[in-house]
Coordinates of C-alpha atoms in Angstrom, one line a residue:
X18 CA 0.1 21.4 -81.1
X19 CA -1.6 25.0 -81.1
X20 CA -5.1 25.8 -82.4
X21 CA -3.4 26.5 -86.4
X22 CA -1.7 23.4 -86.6
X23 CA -4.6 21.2 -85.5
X24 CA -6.4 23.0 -88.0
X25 CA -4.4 22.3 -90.4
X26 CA -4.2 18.6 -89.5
X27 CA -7.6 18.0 -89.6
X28 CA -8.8 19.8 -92.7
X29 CA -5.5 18.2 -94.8
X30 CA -7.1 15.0 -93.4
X31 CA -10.6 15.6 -94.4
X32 CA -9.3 17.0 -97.7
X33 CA -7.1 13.5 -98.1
X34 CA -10.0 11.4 -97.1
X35 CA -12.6 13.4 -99.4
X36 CA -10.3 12.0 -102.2
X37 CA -9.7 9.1 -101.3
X38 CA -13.5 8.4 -100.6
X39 CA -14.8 9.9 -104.0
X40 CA -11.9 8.2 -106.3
X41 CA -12.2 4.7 -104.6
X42 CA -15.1 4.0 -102.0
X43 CA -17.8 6.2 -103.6
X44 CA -20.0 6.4 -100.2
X45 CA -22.2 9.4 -99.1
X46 CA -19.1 12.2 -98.0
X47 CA -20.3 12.4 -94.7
X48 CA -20.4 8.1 -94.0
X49 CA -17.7 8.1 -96.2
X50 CA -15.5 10.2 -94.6
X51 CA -16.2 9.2 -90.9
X52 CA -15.3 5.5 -92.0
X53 CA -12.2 6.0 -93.4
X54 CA -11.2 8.0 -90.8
X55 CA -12.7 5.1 -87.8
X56 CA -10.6 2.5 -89.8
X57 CA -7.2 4.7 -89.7
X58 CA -7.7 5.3 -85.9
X59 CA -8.2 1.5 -85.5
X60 CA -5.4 0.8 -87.1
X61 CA -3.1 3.0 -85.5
X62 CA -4.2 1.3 -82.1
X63 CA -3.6 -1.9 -83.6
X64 CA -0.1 -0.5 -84.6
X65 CA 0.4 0.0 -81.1
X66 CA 1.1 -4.0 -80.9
X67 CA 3.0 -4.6 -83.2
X68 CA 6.0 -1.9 -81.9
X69 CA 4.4 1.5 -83.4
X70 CA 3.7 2.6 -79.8
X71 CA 5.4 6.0 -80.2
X72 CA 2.8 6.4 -83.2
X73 CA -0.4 5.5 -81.2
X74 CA 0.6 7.7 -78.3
X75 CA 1.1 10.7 -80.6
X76 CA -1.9 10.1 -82.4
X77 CA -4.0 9.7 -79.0
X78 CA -2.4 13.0 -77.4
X79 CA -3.4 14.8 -80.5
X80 CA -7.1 13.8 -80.6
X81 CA -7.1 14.2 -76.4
X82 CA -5.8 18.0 -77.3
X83 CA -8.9 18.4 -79.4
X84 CA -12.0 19.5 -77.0
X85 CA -14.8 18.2 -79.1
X86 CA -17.7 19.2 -77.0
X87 CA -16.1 23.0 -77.5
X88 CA -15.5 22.4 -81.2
X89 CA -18.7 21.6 -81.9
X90 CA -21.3 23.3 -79.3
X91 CA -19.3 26.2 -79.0
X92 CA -17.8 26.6 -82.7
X93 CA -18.6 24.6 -85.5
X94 CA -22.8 23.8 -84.6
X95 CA -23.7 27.4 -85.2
X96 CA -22.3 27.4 -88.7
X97 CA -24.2 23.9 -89.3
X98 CA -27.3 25.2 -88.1
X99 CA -27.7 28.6 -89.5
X100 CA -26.6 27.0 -92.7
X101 CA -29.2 24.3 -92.9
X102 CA -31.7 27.0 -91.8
X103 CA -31.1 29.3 -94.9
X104 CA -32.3 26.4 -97.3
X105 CA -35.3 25.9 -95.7
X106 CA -38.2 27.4 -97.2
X107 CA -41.2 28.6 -94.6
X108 CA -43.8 28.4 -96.3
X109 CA -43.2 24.5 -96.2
X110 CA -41.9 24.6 -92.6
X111 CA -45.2 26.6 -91.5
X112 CA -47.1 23.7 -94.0
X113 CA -45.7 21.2 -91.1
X114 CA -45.4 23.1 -87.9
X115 CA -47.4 20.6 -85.9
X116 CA -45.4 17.8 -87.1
X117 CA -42.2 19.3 -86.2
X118 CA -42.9 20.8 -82.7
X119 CA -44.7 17.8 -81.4
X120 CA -41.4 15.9 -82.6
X121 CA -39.3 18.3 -81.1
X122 CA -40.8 18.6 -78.0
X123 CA -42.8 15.7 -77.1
X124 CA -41.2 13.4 -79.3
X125 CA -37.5 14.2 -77.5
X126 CA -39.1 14.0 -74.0
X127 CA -40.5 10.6 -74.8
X128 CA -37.4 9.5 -76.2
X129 CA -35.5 10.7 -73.4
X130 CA -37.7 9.2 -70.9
X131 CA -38.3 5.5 -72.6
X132 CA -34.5 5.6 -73.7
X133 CA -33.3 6.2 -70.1
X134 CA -35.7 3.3 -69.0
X135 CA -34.5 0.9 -71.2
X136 CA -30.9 1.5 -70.7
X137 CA -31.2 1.6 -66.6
X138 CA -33.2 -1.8 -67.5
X139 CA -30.1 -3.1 -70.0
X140 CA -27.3 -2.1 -68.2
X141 CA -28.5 -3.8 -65.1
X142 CA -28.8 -6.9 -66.7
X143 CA -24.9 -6.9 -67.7
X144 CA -24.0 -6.2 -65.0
X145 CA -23.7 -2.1 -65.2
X146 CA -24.4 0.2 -62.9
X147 CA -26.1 3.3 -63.1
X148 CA -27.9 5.3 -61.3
X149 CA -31.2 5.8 -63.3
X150 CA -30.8 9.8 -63.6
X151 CA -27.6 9.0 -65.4
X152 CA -29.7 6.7 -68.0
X153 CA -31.7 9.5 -68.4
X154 CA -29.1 12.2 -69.3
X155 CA -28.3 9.4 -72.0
X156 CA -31.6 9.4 -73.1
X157 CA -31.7 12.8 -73.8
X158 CA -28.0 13.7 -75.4
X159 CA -28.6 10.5 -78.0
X160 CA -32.6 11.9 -78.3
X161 CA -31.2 14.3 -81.3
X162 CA -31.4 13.7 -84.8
X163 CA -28.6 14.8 -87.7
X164 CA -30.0 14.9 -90.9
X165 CA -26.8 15.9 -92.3
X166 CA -25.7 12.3 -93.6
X167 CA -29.2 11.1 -94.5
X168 CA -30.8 14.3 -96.4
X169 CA -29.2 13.9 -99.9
X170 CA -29.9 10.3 -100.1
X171 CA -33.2 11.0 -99.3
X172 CA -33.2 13.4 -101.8
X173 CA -31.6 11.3 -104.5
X174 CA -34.0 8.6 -104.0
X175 CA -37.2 10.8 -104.4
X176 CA -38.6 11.0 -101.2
X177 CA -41.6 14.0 -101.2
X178 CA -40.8 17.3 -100.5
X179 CA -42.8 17.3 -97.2
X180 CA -41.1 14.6 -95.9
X181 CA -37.7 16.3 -96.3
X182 CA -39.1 19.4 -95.0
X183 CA -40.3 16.9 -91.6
X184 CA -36.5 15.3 -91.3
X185 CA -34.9 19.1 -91.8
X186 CA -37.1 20.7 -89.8
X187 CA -37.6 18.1 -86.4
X188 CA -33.4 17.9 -86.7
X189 CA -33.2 21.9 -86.7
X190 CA -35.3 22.3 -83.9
X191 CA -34.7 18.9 -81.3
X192 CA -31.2 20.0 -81.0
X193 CA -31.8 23.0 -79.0
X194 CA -34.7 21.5 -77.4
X195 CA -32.6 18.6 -76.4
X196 CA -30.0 20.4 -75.3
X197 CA -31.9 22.4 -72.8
X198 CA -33.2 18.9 -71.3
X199 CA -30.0 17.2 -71.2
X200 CA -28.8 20.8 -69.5
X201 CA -31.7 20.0 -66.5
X202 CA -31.3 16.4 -66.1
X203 CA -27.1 16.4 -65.9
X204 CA -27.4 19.8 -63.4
X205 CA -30.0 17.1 -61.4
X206 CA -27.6 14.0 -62.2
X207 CA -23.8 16.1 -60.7
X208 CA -25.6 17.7 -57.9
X209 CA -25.7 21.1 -58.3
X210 CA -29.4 21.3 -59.4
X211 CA -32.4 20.2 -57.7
X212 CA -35.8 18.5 -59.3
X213 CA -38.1 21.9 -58.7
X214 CA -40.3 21.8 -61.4
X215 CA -41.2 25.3 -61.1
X216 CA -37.3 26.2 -62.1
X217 CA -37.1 23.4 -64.3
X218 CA -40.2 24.9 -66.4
X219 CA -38.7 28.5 -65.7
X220 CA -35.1 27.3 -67.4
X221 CA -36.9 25.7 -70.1
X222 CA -38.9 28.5 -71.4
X223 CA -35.5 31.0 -70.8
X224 CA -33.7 28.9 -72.9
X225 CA -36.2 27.5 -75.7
X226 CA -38.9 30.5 -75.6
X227 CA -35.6 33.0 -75.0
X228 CA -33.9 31.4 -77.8
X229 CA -36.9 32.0 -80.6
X230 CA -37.7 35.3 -79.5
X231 CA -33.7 36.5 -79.3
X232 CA -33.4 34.9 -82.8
X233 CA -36.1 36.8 -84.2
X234 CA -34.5 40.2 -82.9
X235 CA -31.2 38.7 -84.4
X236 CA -32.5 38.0 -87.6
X237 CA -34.7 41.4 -87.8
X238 CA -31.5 43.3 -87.3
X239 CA -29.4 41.4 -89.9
X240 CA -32.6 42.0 -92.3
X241 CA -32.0 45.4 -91.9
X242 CA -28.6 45.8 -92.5
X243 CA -28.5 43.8 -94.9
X244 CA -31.6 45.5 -96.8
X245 CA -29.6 49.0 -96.5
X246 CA -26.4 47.7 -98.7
X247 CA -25.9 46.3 -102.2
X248 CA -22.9 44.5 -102.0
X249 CA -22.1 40.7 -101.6
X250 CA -18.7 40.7 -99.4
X251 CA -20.5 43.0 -96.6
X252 CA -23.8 40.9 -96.9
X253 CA -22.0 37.3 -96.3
X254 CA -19.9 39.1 -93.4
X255 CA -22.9 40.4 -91.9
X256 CA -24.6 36.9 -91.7
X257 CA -21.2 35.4 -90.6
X258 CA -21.6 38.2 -87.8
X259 CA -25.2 37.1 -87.4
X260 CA -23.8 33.5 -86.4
X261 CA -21.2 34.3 -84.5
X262 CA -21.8 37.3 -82.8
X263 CA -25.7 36.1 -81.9
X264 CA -24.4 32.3 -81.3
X265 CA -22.1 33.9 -78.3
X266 CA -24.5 36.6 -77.2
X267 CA -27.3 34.5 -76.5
X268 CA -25.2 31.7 -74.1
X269 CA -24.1 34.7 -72.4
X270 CA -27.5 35.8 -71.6
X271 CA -28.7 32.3 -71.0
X272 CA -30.8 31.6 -73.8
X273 CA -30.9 28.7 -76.7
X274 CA -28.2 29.3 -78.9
X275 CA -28.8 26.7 -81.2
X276 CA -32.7 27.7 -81.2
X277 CA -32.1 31.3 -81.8
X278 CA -29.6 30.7 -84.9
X279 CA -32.3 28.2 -86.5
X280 CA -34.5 31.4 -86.1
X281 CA -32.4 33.6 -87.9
X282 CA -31.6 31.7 -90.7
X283 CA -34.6 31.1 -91.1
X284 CA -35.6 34.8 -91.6
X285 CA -32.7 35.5 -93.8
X286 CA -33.0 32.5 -95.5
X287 CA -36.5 33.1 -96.9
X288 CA -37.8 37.0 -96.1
X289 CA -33.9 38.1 -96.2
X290 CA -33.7 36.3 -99.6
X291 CA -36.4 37.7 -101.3
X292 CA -36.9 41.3 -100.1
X293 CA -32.7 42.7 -99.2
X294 CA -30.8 40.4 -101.2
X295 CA -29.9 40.9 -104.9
X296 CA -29.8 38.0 -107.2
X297 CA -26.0 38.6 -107.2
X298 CA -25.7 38.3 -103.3
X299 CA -28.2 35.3 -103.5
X300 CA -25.9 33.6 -105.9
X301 CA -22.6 34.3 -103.5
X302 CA -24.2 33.6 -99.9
X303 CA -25.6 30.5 -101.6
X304 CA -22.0 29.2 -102.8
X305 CA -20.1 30.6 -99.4
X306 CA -22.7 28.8 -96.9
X307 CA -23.1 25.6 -98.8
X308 CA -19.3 25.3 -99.2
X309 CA -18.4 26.2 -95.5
X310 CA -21.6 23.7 -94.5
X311 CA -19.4 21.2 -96.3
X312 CA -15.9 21.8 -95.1
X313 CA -17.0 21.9 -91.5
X314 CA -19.3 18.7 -91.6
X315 CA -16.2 16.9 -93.1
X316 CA -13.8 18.0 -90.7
X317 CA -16.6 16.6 -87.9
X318 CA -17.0 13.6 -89.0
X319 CA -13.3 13.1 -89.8
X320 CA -13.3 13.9 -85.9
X321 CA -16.2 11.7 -85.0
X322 CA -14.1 8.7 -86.7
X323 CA -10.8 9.6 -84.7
X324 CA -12.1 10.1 -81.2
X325 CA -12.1 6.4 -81.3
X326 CA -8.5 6.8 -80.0
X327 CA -9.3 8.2 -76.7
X328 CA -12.0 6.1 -75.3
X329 CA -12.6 3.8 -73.5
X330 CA -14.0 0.1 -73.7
X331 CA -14.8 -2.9 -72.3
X332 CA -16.5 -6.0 -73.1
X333 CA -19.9 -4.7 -71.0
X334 CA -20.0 -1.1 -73.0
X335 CA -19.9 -3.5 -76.3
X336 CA -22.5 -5.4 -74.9
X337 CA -24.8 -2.6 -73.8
X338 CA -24.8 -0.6 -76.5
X339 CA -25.4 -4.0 -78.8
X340 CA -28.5 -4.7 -77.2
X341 CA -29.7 -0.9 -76.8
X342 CA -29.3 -0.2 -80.7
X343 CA -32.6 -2.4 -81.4
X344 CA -34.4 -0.8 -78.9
X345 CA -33.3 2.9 -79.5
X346 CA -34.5 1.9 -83.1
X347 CA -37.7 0.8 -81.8
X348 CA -38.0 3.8 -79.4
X349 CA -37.4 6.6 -82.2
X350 CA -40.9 4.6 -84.2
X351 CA -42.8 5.2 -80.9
X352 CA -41.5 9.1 -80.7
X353 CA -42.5 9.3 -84.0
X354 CA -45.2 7.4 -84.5
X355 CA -47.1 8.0 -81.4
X356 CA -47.2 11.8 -82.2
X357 CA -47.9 11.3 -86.4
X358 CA -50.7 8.9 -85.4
X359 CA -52.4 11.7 -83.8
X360 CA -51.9 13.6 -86.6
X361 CA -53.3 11.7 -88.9
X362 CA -56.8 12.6 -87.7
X363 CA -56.1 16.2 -89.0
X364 CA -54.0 15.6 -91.7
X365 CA -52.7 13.4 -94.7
X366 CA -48.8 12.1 -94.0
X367 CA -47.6 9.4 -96.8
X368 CA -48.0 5.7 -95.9
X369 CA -44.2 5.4 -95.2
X370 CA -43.4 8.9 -93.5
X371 CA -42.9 7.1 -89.6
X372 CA -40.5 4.1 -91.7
X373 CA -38.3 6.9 -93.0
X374 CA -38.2 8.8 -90.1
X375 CA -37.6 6.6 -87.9
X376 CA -34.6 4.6 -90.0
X377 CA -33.6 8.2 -91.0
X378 CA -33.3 9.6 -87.7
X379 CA -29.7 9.1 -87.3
X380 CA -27.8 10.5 -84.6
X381 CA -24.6 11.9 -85.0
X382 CA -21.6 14.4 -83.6
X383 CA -24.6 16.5 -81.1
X384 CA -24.7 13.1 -79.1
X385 CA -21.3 12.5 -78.4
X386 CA -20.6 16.4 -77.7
X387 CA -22.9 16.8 -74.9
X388 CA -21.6 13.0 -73.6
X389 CA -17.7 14.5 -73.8
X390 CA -19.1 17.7 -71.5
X391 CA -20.0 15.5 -68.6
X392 CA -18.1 15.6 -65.9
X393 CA -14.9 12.9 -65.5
X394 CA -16.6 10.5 -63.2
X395 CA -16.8 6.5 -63.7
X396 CA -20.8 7.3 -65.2
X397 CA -19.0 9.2 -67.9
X398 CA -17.1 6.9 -69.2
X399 CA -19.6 3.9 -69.7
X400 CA -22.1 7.1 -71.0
X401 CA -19.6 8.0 -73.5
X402 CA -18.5 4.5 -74.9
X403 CA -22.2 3.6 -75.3
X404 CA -23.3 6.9 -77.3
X405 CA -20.1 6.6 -79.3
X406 CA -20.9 3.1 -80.4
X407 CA -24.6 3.9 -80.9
X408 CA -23.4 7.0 -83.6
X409 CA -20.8 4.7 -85.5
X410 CA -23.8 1.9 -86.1
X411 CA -26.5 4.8 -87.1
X412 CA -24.4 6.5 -89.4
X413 CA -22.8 3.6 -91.3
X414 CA -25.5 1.3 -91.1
X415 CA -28.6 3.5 -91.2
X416 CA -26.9 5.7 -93.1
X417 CA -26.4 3.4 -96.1
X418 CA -29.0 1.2 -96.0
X419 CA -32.0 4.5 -95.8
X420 CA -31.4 5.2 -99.7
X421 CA -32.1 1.3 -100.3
X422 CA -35.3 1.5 -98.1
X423 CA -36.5 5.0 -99.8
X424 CA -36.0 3.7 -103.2
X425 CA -37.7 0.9 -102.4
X426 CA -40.7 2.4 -100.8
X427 CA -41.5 5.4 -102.7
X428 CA -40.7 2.9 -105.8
X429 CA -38.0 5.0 -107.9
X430 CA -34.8 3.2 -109.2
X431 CA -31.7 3.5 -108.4
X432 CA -29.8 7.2 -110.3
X433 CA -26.3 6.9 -111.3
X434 CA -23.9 8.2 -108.6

């Protein structure tokens, strides 16, 4: 199938799903979607059995044609990003800068490390092996957080403000940070990199340093042009521009993508907003981002539930990734709470803020990206079945059961759906 008609198929499925989801199953879109979707592919395997072959190899050589590690790194995450950035006010951000970079830096390097621990220690006890630099590339492509099922429950139940502005903000700002480490650790892991901690420390502040100051330049320049017109269909083309044009730019001068479009939406989001924008072009970049923020996370988690088709597992991967979930759970309250507790010296946090962000942390489509971009080797594949497994549990079952706990700890009832 070419690039249109995969398209095509996957947004008539997310479209189909979306109806099916709201009209019968009434769950988040996001969980709702990717479930639906996880309990189609299933069944088409299952059809495989029962003499539907024919239809279970079509539907794997469609999903195997789909590169989702280029879908989403190279296409669809710079949308996500830029649009979660322009509803982020600053003034609240800058309220919790210390929270959020301590989360995002030393909260994703203490995940990484005590996650790759724990699964050289697990997998070794069933029998698995591998090598521990392996474990800790896992560590740090499952050490990201997606908000992006989680944050309107979260709102729905009444969490505070701040607290939304912690889960937003640590999940804008750990993905380019933990890209950049699982960058280091899988150049160590294949070969062609080697542990010099002077050019580790030179790569990271290229990439994460690189990527704040090139998104400040990017967002600067679409401040200005956007400040010299009044009229809404160049605006929204110029921040499309902005994403697309600066998302590309900066891999090709080696610096954080991801990082760089946080920036930018950030600046057009709030200073862009206020001072070049009429209320009129408010109004339609508003509607155009939030809709396109939507169509694309429902075509990823459509694809999240079908790349079930294509991988692979065994009774060990089942078993592994059973016994991590518990202590990945546990991990996230020490990378979050070790960090908050420090914190607390300085400042007030609410008396739940490390349950909720810890249960809320989910991870989602970033983690089994960067596991699909590894190279084929037998690590890969036990890598890849783990972290898929790990995603399905956190989104449906932290995923539905985080409005519960919110409710129940910030004590406000249940609203009507």
């Amino acid at each position: 199938m070419g690039l249109l008609d995969t398209a095509a198929l996957l947004l008539t499925l997310a479209a189909l799903f979306a109806w099916i989801n709201h009209r019968f199953i009434r769950l988040p879109t996001a969980i709702g979607l990717m479930l639906i979707a996880l309990v189609v592919s299933l069944a088409i395997s299952a059809a495989g059995a029962f003499g539907f072959e024919g239809m279970r190899l079509q539907a794997e050589a469609l999903v195997t044609g789909i590169d989702f590690n280029e879908a989403l790194m190279q296409g669809m995450l710079s949308f996500l990003l830029f649009a979660g950035a322009l509803h982020v006010n600053l003034e609240d951000l800058a309220r919790q800068k210390a929270v959020i970079a301590s989360l995002a830096t030393i909260g994703v390097l203490l995940s990484t490390f005590l996650v790759g621990t724990a699964t050289w220690w697990v997998l070794g006890w069933v029998g698995l092996e591998l090598p521990f630099i392996h474990c800790l590339v896992f560590g740090a492509l499952i050490s990201p957080t997606d908000p992006i099922a989680v944050m309107g429950i979260l709102k729905s139940a009444g969490t505070p403000k701040s607290l939304e502005t912690k889960i937003a903000g640590e999940s804008l700002f750990n993905d380019g940070v933990a890209v950049v480490v699982f960058l280091v650790l899988a150049g160590l892991a294949s070969g062609s990199a080697e542990l010099d901690v002077g050019h580790i420390g030179l790569l990271f502040l290229e990439e994460a340093v690189g990527g704040v100051v090139f998104g400040l330049l990017l967002g600067g320049l679409g401040f200005w042009f956007i400040s010299q017109v009044d009229d809404y269909p160049t605006e929204v083309l110029l921040t499309l521009a902005m994403v697309m044009g600066g998302y590309s730019l900066a891999s090709a001068i080696h610096v954080s993508g991801p990082i760089a479009v946080v920036v930018a939406g950030l600046l057009i989001g709030n200073q862009g907003r206020l001072l070049a924008m009429s209320a009129k072009t408010r109004e339609h970049l508003d509607g155009f981002w939030e809709l396109l923020d939507e169509v694309l996370n429902a075509v990823l988690f459509v694809l999240i539930g079908l790349e079930v088709l294509v991988l692979t597992f065994h009774e060990e991967y089942f078993l592994a990734a059973l016994l991590l979930i518990p202590l990945l759970v546990l991990i996230r309250l020490l990378s979050v709470g070790i960090p908050v507790t420090v914190l607390r010296f300085f400042r007030e946090f609410s008396p739940y803020a490390v349950t909720l962000m810890t249960w809320g942390g989910l991870r989602g489509g970033i983690s089994v990206a960067l596991a699909l971009s590894l190279p084929r080797t037998p690590e890969r594949e036990v890598i890849v079945a783990i972290t898929y497994v790990v995603v399905v549990f956190s989104i449906l079952v932290q995923g539905l059961t985080v409005g519960p706990l919110a409710r129940r700890l910030t004590g406000k009832p249940r609203t009507a759906p």
